[in-house]
Short mmCIF file of C-alpha atoms in Angstrom, two decimals:
data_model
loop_
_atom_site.label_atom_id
_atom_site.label_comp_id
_atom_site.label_asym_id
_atom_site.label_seq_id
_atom_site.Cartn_x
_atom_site.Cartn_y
_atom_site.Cartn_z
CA UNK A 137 24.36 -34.64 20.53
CA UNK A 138 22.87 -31.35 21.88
CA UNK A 139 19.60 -32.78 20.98
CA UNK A 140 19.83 -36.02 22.72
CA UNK A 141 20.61 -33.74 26.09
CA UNK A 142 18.03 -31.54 25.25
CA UNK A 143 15.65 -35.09 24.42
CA UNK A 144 16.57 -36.63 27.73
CA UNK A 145 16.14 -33.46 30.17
CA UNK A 146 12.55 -32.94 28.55
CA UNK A 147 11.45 -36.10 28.87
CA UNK A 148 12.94 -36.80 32.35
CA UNK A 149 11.12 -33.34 33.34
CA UNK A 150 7.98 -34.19 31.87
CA UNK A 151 8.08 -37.23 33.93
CA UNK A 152 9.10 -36.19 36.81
CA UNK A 153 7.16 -33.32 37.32
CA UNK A 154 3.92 -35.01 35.95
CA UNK A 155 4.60 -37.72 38.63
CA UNK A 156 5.01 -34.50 41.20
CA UNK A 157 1.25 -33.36 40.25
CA UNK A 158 -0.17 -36.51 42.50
CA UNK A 159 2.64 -36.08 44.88
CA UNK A 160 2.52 -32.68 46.05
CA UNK A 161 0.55 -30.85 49.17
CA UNK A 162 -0.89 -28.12 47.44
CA UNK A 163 -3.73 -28.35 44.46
CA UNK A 164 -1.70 -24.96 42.76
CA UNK A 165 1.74 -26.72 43.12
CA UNK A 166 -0.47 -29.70 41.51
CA UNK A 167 -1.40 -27.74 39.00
CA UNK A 168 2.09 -25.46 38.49
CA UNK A 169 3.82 -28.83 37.83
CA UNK A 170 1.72 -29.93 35.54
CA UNK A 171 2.16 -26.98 33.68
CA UNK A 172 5.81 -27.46 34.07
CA UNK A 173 4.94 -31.36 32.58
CA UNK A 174 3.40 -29.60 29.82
CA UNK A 175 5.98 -27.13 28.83
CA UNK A 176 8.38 -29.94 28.73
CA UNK A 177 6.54 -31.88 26.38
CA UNK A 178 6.15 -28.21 24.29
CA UNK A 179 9.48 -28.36 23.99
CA UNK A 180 9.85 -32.18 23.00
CA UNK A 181 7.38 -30.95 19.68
CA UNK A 182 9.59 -28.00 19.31
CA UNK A 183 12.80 -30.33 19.20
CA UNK A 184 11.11 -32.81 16.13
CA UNK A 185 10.75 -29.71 14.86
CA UNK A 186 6.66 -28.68 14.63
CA UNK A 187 6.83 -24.64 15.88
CA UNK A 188 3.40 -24.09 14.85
CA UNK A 189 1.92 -26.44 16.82
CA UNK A 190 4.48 -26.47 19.95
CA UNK A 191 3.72 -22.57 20.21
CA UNK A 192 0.04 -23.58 20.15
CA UNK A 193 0.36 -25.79 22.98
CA UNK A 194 2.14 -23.75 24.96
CA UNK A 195 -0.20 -20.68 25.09
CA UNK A 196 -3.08 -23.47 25.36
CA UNK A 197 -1.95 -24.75 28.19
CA UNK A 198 -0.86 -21.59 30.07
CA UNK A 199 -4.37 -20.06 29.60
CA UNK A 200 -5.59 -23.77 30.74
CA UNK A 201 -3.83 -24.08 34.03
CA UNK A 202 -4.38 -20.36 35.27
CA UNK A 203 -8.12 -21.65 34.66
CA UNK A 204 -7.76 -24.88 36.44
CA UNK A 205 -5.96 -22.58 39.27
CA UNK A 206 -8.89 -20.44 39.37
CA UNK A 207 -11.71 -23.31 39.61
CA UNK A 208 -9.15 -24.54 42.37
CA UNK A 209 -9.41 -21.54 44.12
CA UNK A 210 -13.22 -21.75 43.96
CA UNK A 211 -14.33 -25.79 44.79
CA UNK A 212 -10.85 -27.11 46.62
CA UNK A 213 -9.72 -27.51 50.18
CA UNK A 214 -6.44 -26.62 50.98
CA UNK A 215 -5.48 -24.37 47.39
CA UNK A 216 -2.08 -23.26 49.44
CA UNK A 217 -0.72 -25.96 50.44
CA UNK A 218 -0.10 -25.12 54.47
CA UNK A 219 -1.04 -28.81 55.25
CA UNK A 220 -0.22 -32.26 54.12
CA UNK A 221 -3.37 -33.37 51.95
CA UNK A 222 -3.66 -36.77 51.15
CA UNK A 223 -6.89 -37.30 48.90
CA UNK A 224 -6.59 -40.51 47.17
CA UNK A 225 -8.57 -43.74 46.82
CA UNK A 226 -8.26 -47.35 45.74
CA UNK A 227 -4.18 -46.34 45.84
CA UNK A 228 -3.50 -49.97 45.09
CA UNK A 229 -5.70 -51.12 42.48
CA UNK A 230 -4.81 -47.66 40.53
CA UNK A 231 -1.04 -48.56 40.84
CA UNK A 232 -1.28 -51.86 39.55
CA UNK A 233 -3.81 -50.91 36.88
CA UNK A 234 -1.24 -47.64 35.71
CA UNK A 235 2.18 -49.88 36.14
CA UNK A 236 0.13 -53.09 34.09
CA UNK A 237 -0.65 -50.35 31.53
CA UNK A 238 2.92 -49.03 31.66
CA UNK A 239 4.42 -52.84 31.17
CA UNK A 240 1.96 -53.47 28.35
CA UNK A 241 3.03 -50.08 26.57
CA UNK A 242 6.65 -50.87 26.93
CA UNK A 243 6.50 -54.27 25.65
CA UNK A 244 4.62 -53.16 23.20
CA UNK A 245 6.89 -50.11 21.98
CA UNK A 246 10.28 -52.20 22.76
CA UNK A 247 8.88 -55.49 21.00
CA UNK A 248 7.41 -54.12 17.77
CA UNK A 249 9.78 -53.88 14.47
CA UNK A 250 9.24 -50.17 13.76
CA UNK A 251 8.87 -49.32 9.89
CA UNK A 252 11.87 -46.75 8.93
CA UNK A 253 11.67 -43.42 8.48
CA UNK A 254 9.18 -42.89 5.41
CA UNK A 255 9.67 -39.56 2.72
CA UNK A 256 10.83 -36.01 4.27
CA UNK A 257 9.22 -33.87 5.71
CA UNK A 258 7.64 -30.35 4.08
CA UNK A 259 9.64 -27.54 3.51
CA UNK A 260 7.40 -25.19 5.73
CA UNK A 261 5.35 -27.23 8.05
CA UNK A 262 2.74 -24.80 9.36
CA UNK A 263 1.88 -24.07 5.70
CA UNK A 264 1.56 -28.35 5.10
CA UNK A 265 -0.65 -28.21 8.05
CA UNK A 266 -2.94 -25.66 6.96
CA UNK A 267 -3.34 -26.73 3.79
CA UNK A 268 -4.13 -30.57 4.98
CA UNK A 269 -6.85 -29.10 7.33
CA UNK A 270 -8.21 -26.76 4.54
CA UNK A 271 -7.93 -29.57 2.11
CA UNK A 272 -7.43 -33.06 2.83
CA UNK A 273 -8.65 -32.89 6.20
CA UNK A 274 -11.73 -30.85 5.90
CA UNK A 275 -13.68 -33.27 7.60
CA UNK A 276 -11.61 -33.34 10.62
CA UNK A 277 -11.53 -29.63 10.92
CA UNK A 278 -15.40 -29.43 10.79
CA UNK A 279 -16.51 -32.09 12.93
CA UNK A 280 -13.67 -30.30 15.27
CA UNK A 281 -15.79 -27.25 15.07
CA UNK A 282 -18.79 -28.57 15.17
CA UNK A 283 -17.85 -30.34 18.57
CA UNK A 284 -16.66 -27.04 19.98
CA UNK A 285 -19.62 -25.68 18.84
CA UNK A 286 -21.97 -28.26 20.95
CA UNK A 287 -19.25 -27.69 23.94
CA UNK A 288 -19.93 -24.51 24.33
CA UNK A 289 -23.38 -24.77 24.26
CA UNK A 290 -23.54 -27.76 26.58
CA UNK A 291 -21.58 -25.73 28.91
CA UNK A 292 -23.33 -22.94 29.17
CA UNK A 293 -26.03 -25.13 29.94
CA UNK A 294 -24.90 -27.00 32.64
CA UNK A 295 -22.94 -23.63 34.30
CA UNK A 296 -26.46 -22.05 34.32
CA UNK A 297 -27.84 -21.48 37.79
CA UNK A 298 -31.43 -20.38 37.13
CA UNK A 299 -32.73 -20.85 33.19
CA UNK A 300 -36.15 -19.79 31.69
CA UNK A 301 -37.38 -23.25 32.49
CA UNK A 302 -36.75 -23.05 36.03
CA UNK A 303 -38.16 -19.31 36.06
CA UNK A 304 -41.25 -20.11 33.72
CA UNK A 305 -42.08 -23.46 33.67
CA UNK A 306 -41.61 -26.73 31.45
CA UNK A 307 -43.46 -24.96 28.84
CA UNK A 308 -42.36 -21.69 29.66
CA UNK A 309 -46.20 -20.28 29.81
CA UNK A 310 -46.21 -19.11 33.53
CA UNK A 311 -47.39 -16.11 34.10
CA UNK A 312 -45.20 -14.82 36.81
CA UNK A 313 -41.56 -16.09 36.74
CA UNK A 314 -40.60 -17.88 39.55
CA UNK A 315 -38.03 -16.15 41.48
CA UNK A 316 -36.48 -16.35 44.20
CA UNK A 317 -36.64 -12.75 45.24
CA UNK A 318 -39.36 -10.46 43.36
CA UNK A 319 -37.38 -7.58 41.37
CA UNK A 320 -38.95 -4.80 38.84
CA UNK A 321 -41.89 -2.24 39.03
CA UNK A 322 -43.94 -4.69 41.14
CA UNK A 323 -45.97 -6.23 38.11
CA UNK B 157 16.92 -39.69 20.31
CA UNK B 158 15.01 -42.50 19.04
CA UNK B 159 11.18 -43.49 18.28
CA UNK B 160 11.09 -46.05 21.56
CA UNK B 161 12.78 -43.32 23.97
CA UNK B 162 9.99 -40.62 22.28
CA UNK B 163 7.32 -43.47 22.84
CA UNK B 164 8.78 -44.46 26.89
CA UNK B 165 8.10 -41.13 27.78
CA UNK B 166 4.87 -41.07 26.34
CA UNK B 167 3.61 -44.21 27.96
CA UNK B 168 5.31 -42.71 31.21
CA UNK B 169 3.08 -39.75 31.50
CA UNK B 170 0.05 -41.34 29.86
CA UNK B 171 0.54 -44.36 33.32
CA UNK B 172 1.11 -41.53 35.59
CA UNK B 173 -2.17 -39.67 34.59
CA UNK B 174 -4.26 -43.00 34.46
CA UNK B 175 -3.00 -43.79 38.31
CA UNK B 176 -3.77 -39.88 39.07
CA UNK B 177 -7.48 -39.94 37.35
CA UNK B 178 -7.79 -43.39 39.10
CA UNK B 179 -7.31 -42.29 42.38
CA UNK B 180 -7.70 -38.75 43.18
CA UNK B 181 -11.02 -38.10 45.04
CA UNK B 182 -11.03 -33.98 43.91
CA UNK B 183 -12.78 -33.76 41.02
CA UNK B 184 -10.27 -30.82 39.46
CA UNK B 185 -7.20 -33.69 40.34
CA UNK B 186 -9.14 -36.53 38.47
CA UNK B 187 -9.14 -34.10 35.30
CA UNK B 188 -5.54 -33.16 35.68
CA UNK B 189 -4.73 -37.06 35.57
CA UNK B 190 -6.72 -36.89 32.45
CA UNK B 191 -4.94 -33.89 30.85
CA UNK B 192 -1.94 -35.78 31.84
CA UNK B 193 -2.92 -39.10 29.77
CA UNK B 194 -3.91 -36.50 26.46
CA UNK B 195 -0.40 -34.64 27.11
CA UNK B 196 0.89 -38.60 26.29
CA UNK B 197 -0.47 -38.92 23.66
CA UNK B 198 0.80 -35.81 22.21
CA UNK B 199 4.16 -36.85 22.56
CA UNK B 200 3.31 -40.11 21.02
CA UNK B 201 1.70 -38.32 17.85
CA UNK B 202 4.54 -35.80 17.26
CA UNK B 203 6.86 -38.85 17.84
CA UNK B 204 4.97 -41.05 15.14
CA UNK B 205 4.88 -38.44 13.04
CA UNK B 206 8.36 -37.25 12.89
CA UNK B 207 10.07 -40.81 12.77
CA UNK B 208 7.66 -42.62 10.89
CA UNK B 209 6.32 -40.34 8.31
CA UNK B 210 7.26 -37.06 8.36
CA UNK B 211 6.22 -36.55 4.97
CA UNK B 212 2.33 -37.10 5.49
CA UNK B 213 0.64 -34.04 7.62
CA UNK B 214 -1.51 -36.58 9.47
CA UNK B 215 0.60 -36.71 12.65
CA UNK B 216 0.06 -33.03 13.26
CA UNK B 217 -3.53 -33.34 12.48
CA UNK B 218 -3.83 -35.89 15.46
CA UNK B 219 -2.20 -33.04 17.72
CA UNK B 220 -4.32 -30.56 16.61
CA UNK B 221 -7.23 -33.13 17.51
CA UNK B 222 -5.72 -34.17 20.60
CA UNK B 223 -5.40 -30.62 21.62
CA UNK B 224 -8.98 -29.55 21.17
CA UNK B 225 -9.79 -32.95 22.93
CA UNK B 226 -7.94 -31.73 25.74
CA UNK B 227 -9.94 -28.10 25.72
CA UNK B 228 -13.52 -29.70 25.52
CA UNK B 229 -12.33 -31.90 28.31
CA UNK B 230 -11.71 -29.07 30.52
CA UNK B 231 -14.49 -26.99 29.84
CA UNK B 232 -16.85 -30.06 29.89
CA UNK B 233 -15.12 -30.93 33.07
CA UNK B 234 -15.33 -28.01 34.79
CA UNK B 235 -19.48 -26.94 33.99
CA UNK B 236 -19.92 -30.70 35.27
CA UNK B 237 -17.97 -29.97 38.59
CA UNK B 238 -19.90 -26.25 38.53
CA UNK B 239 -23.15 -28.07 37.74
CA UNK B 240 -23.06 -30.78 40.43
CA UNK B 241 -21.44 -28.48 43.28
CA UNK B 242 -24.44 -26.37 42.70
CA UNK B 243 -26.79 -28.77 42.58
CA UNK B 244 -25.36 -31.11 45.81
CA UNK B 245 -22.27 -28.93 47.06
CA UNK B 246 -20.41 -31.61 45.96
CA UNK B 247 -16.86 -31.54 45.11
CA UNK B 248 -14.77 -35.50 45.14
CA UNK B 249 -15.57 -37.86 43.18
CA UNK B 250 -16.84 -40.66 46.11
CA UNK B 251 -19.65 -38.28 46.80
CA UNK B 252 -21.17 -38.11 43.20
CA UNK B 253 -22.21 -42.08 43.48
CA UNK B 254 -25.83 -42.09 42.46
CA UNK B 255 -25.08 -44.07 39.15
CA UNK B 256 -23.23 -47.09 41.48
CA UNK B 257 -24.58 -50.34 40.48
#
């Protein structure tokens, strides 16, 4: 009983406040209510019962939307909110597309003859987990760092302002750098 | 508490970021509609997991994908929005339209 309350205000919450992010006048209320969206579905995992990985999440996405506040801060218009901000386009083909996708979903989910509940689950569930990614799932877990691995490369790349190519050439044998402003002992 | 009520909600927020990464024209909104469609699917993945097979660990290895999904998205995202405001000082989406057929 407690859990279907619990079930329903988490899921309503997530909703709700997910549909706020879109609906609000500020891009840090955007971005506080999807954090609240978040949290919500944190605690949905936490109620099936995965801790390890609903704790995860949570600190994830803290750390993620204090981020996405900061980038706000630095590219958006109107970060507090003192004026109504309306910044959307194509409003109606978006609806249609999101409430066709929606319908689909639903008939889907509603319509299908769900297998029943298969085996129980492991005693300790973080230790399951570990062991599938250290075993089992080896593969996942590498390509997974592997891909973080080219991320933040990539990044770094694309955040750079000024690189050695820019300063020295396509085949890095100038023999001044190229800057913008000349620096050092005059060389 | 059921698999369909679990699987609603997901399909919920995964419409409601679609519509948002449809139509927001700031490039930092488009990616919250995205995080918004991965935070879905999430909730669908803990929800398969724990009603249909709580006895495989596969369902928590799709969060744990999901959720590093969702961290290359952002910082991918955001060195694209740092790369083309630097290179055009541009920062919504309708302005980035070179690649328009």
């Amino acid at each position: 009983m407690l859990s279907a309350i619990l079930f329903w205000v988490l899921a309503v919450a997530a909703v709700v406040f997910g549909g706020l992010v879109f609906r609000v006048d500020s891009m840090a209320r955007a971005t506080f209510c999807l954090l609240i969206s978040f949290l919500a579905v944190v605690g949905l995992v936490l109620l099936v019962g995965l801790g390890y990985l609903g704790v995860v999440i949570a600190l994830m996405m803290v750390i993620e939307m204090v981020i996405m506040a900061v980038f706000m801060v630095m590219f958006m218009m109107n970060p507090a909110g003192l004026m109504p901000m309306s910044m959307f386009h194509n409003t109606r083909g978006s609806a249609v597309i999101a409430g066709g996708t929606f319908a689909v979903l639903a008939a889907g989910i509603l319509l299908v003859d769900w297998p029943a509940r298969g085996g129980a689950a492991a005693p300790d569930l973080t230790f399951a987990l570990g062991e599938a990614l250290m075993g089992g799932q080896m593969l996942t877990m590498m390509t997974l760092g592997i891909t973080l691995f080219a991320t933040i490369v990539a990044t770094v790349v694309l955040a750079t302002d000024r690189g050695r190519y820019d300063r020295l050439g396509d085949d890095l044998d100038a023999s001044t750098a190229d800057d913008p402003a000349g620096g050092g002992v005059g060389r | 508490m059921t698999l369909q009520a679990f699987l609603l909600a997901a399909a919920a927020l995964f419409s409601i970021g679609l519509f948002g990464a449809l139509t927001q024209q700031s490039i930092v909104m488009l990616m919250m509609g995205l995080e918004l469609m991965l935070n879905g699917v999430i909730l669908a993945a803990a929800a398969f997991w724990y009603f249909l097979a709580p006895a495989g660990t596969e369902g928590q290895v799709l969060i744990v994908v999901v959720v590093t999904a969702m961290a290359i998205e952002m910082a991918a995202g955001f060195a694209v929005v740092t790369a083309i405001y630097r290179a055009k000082q541009i920062d919504m989406t309708d302005g980035a339209a070179e690649l328009q057929g």
